[in-house]
Amino acid sequence: MPVELVFSYGRVDAFPFLVVRIRAGGKEGLGEVLIPPNKFLERFLPSLIGADARGLDTLLPATDNDHDRILCEAVSMALFDLVGRLSGLPLHVLLGGAEETRVPLMPCIFPDTADEAKTKAERFFSQGYRFLKTKLVGDPNEDLARILAIRSVAPAGLVLQGDANCGYTTLESARRAVEELGRAGLDVFEDPLEGGVGDYYALRNALNGSGAKVMVDALSRRTDDLVAILRIGAADVVGVHPNQPGSLSRVLNHVRMTQAFGVPVVIGGTGYTGIGSAAYQHLTAVATPGRPCGELGGFFDHGMPKNLARQPLVMMNGYIELPDTPGMGIELDEEVLAEFQEGQSE
């Protein structure tokens, strides 16, 4: 599906999508990830025929391959959605129950300039959002200008998160950026530095509590990396992103483990087309009540032309109220799916 996005590592013109559909008992469960299928998935899916869907993530194969693990997460979503529909239970109930089904949301903007950052931020603020994420590019002057522009129009109490996608390549440049952008009003700096666990430990020590809070996202995706981050105290905040841990159960395990170390967690969404975003909004209500679910989804804040979910979950005044309907509470838009399957979208 086409997008118009600029990251610190360059421009992206399209995202591939995989939609998983699993049927049983006249019901269908949906899942979604941001990568294409492969032979691993083709070999695995037939093993689900005749299996009891209530096995949920225990039905997934073990794999150490990152690509294969991501594909498993789409199947995990579909299994949970299917069991929810068969049992009549909302996804958030299957995931353990939510104290509060009203979930604050955090849009993500992809500005080309500081002026565009200001304009895009104002649009979301006018709709009642009090959390905002902006992409940064690894250029200290441009990044500072974006933060100052957003803060100039931000409502009181706004929580501002910036994501450089590891755009700063040295410890010193990352340290300066975290400090300067923090003074300018950036609350949380996601993945500022290109590096590993030891590099983030060195960064946090160099900062000594100054500047924005340092969030790791890329280093929270594999369990081994996340354990190492937590053990040595290399992050102020952990971002748990979808389509990375490998299943909804493992996402919850990562969140609970992080919380056990006393480290705050922000669950991030992504450029999903309305299917995966719904799954992660349910999960946020269960795992991090009161905290936002990041990124609204491809149609809403990633520049995509269509949404694959027919009548997506309703967003209002910066929140989403999870429905008390079976599964995720969304349906697949067959016409839009067919359009993109056939490559006819402009």
Tab-separated table of N, CA and C in Angstrom, residues 18 33 35-44 60-76 222 243-247 250:
chain	number	residue	atom	x	y	z
A	18	LEU	N	0.485	-8.255	5.004
A	18	LEU	CA	-0.036	-9.615	4.992
A	18	LEU	C	-1.247	-9.657	5.910
A	33	VAL	N	0.334	-8.154	9.531
A	33	VAL	CA	1.707	-7.689	9.759
A	33	VAL	C	2.197	-6.948	8.526
A	35	ILE	N	4.929	-7.372	6.619
A	35	ILE	CA	5.900	-8.019	5.743
A	35	ILE	C	5.186	-9.083	4.914
A	36	PRO	N	5.770	-9.471	3.795
A	36	PRO	CA	5.138	-10.483	2.938
A	36	PRO	C	5.326	-11.884	3.492
A	37	PRO	N	4.498	-12.834	3.051
A	37	PRO	CA	4.633	-14.223	3.488
A	37	PRO	C	5.875	-14.881	2.890
A	38	ASN	N	6.222	-16.035	3.425
A	38	ASN	CA	7.355	-16.794	2.896
A	38	ASN	C	7.070	-18.290	3.027
A	39	LYS	N	8.050	-19.122	2.706
A	39	LYS	CA	7.871	-20.578	2.744
A	39	LYS	C	7.593	-21.077	4.158
A	40	PHE	N	8.188	-20.421	5.156
A	40	PHE	CA	7.940	-20.810	6.553
A	40	PHE	C	6.447	-20.760	6.860
A	41	LEU	N	5.804	-19.661	6.491
A	41	LEU	CA	4.376	-19.510	6.774
A	41	LEU	C	3.561	-20.512	5.964
A	42	GLU	N	3.940	-20.717	4.738
A	42	GLU	CA	3.209	-21.661	3.896
A	42	GLU	C	3.298	-23.083	4.452
A	43	ARG	N	4.438	-23.436	5.034
A	43	ARG	CA	4.584	-24.777	5.636
A	43	ARG	C	3.827	-24.887	6.955
A	44	PHE	N	3.767	-23.766	7.694
A	44	PHE	CA	3.159	-23.820	9.023
A	44	PHE	C	1.638	-23.800	9.002
A	60	LEU	N	1.566	-21.909	17.815
A	60	LEU	CA	2.595	-21.297	16.972
A	60	LEU	C	3.896	-22.084	17.050
A	61	PRO	N	4.623	-22.183	15.945
A	61	PRO	CA	5.911	-22.886	15.961
A	61	PRO	C	7.001	-22.036	16.598
A	62	ALA	N	7.993	-22.685	17.164
A	62	ALA	CA	9.148	-21.979	17.702
A	62	ALA	C	10.077	-21.600	16.549
A	63	THR	N	10.610	-20.391	16.586
A	63	THR	CA	11.559	-19.958	15.563
A	63	THR	C	12.451	-18.857	16.107
A	64	ASP	N	13.721	-18.862	15.686
A	64	ASP	CA	14.652	-17.808	16.054
A	64	ASP	C	14.830	-16.802	14.928
A	65	ASN	N	14.164	-17.031	13.803
A	65	ASN	CA	14.286	-16.142	12.662
A	65	ASN	C	13.374	-14.928	12.831
A	66	ASP	N	13.922	-13.729	12.703
A	66	ASP	CA	13.141	-12.517	12.945
A	66	ASP	C	11.951	-12.404	12.000
A	67	HIS	N	12.165	-12.669	10.720
A	67	HIS	CA	11.082	-12.566	9.743
A	67	HIS	C	9.961	-13.552	10.069
A	68	ASP	N	10.344	-14.777	10.384
A	68	ASP	CA	9.346	-15.803	10.690
A	68	ASP	C	8.585	-15.467	11.970
A	69	ARG	N	9.299	-14.900	12.951
A	69	ARG	CA	8.655	-14.550	14.216
A	69	ARG	C	7.588	-13.481	13.998
A	70	ILE	N	7.889	-12.522	13.121
A	70	ILE	CA	6.920	-11.474	12.829
A	70	ILE	C	5.676	-12.068	12.176
A	71	LEU	N	5.873	-12.996	11.261
A	71	LEU	CA	4.736	-13.636	10.612
A	71	LEU	C	3.862	-14.370	11.627
A	72	CYS	N	4.497	-14.964	12.631
A	72	CYS	CA	3.727	-15.664	13.670
A	72	CYS	C	2.794	-14.709	14.399
A	73	GLU	N	3.191	-13.455	14.511
A	73	GLU	CA	2.348	-12.518	15.244
A	73	GLU	C	1.023	-12.263	14.529
A	74	ALA	N	1.048	-12.275	13.193
A	74	ALA	CA	-0.202	-12.123	12.449
A	74	ALA	C	-1.138	-13.293	12.728
A	75	VAL	N	-0.570	-14.496	12.809
A	75	VAL	CA	-1.374	-15.681	13.112
A	75	VAL	C	-1.908	-15.600	14.533
A	76	SER	N	-1.082	-15.103	15.464
A	76	SER	CA	-1.522	-14.929	16.847
A	76	SER	C	-2.729	-14.006	16.925
A	222	ARG	N	13.511	-8.409	20.669
A	222	ARG	CA	13.940	-9.766	21.006
A	222	ARG	C	14.062	-9.871	22.522
A	243	ASN	N	4.272	-6.400	15.715
A	243	ASN	CA	4.880	-7.248	14.687
A	243	ASN	C	6.360	-7.501	14.916
A	244	GLN	N	6.754	-7.545	16.181
A	244	GLN	CA	8.148	-7.837	16.485
A	244	GLN	C	8.317	-8.992	17.476
A	245	PRO	N	7.668	-8.995	18.666
A	245	PRO	CA	7.930	-10.073	19.623
A	245	PRO	C	7.526	-11.463	19.132
A	246	GLY	N	6.481	-11.569	18.301
A	246	GLY	CA	6.142	-12.874	17.732
A	246	GLY	C	4.791	-13.418	18.089
A	247	SER	N	4.137	-12.849	19.081
A	247	SER	CA	2.777	-13.258	19.442
A	247	SER	C	2.237	-12.255	20.446
A	250	ARG	N	3.594	-13.088	23.894
A	250	ARG	CA	4.963	-12.640	24.165
A	250	ARG	C	5.013	-11.133	24.368
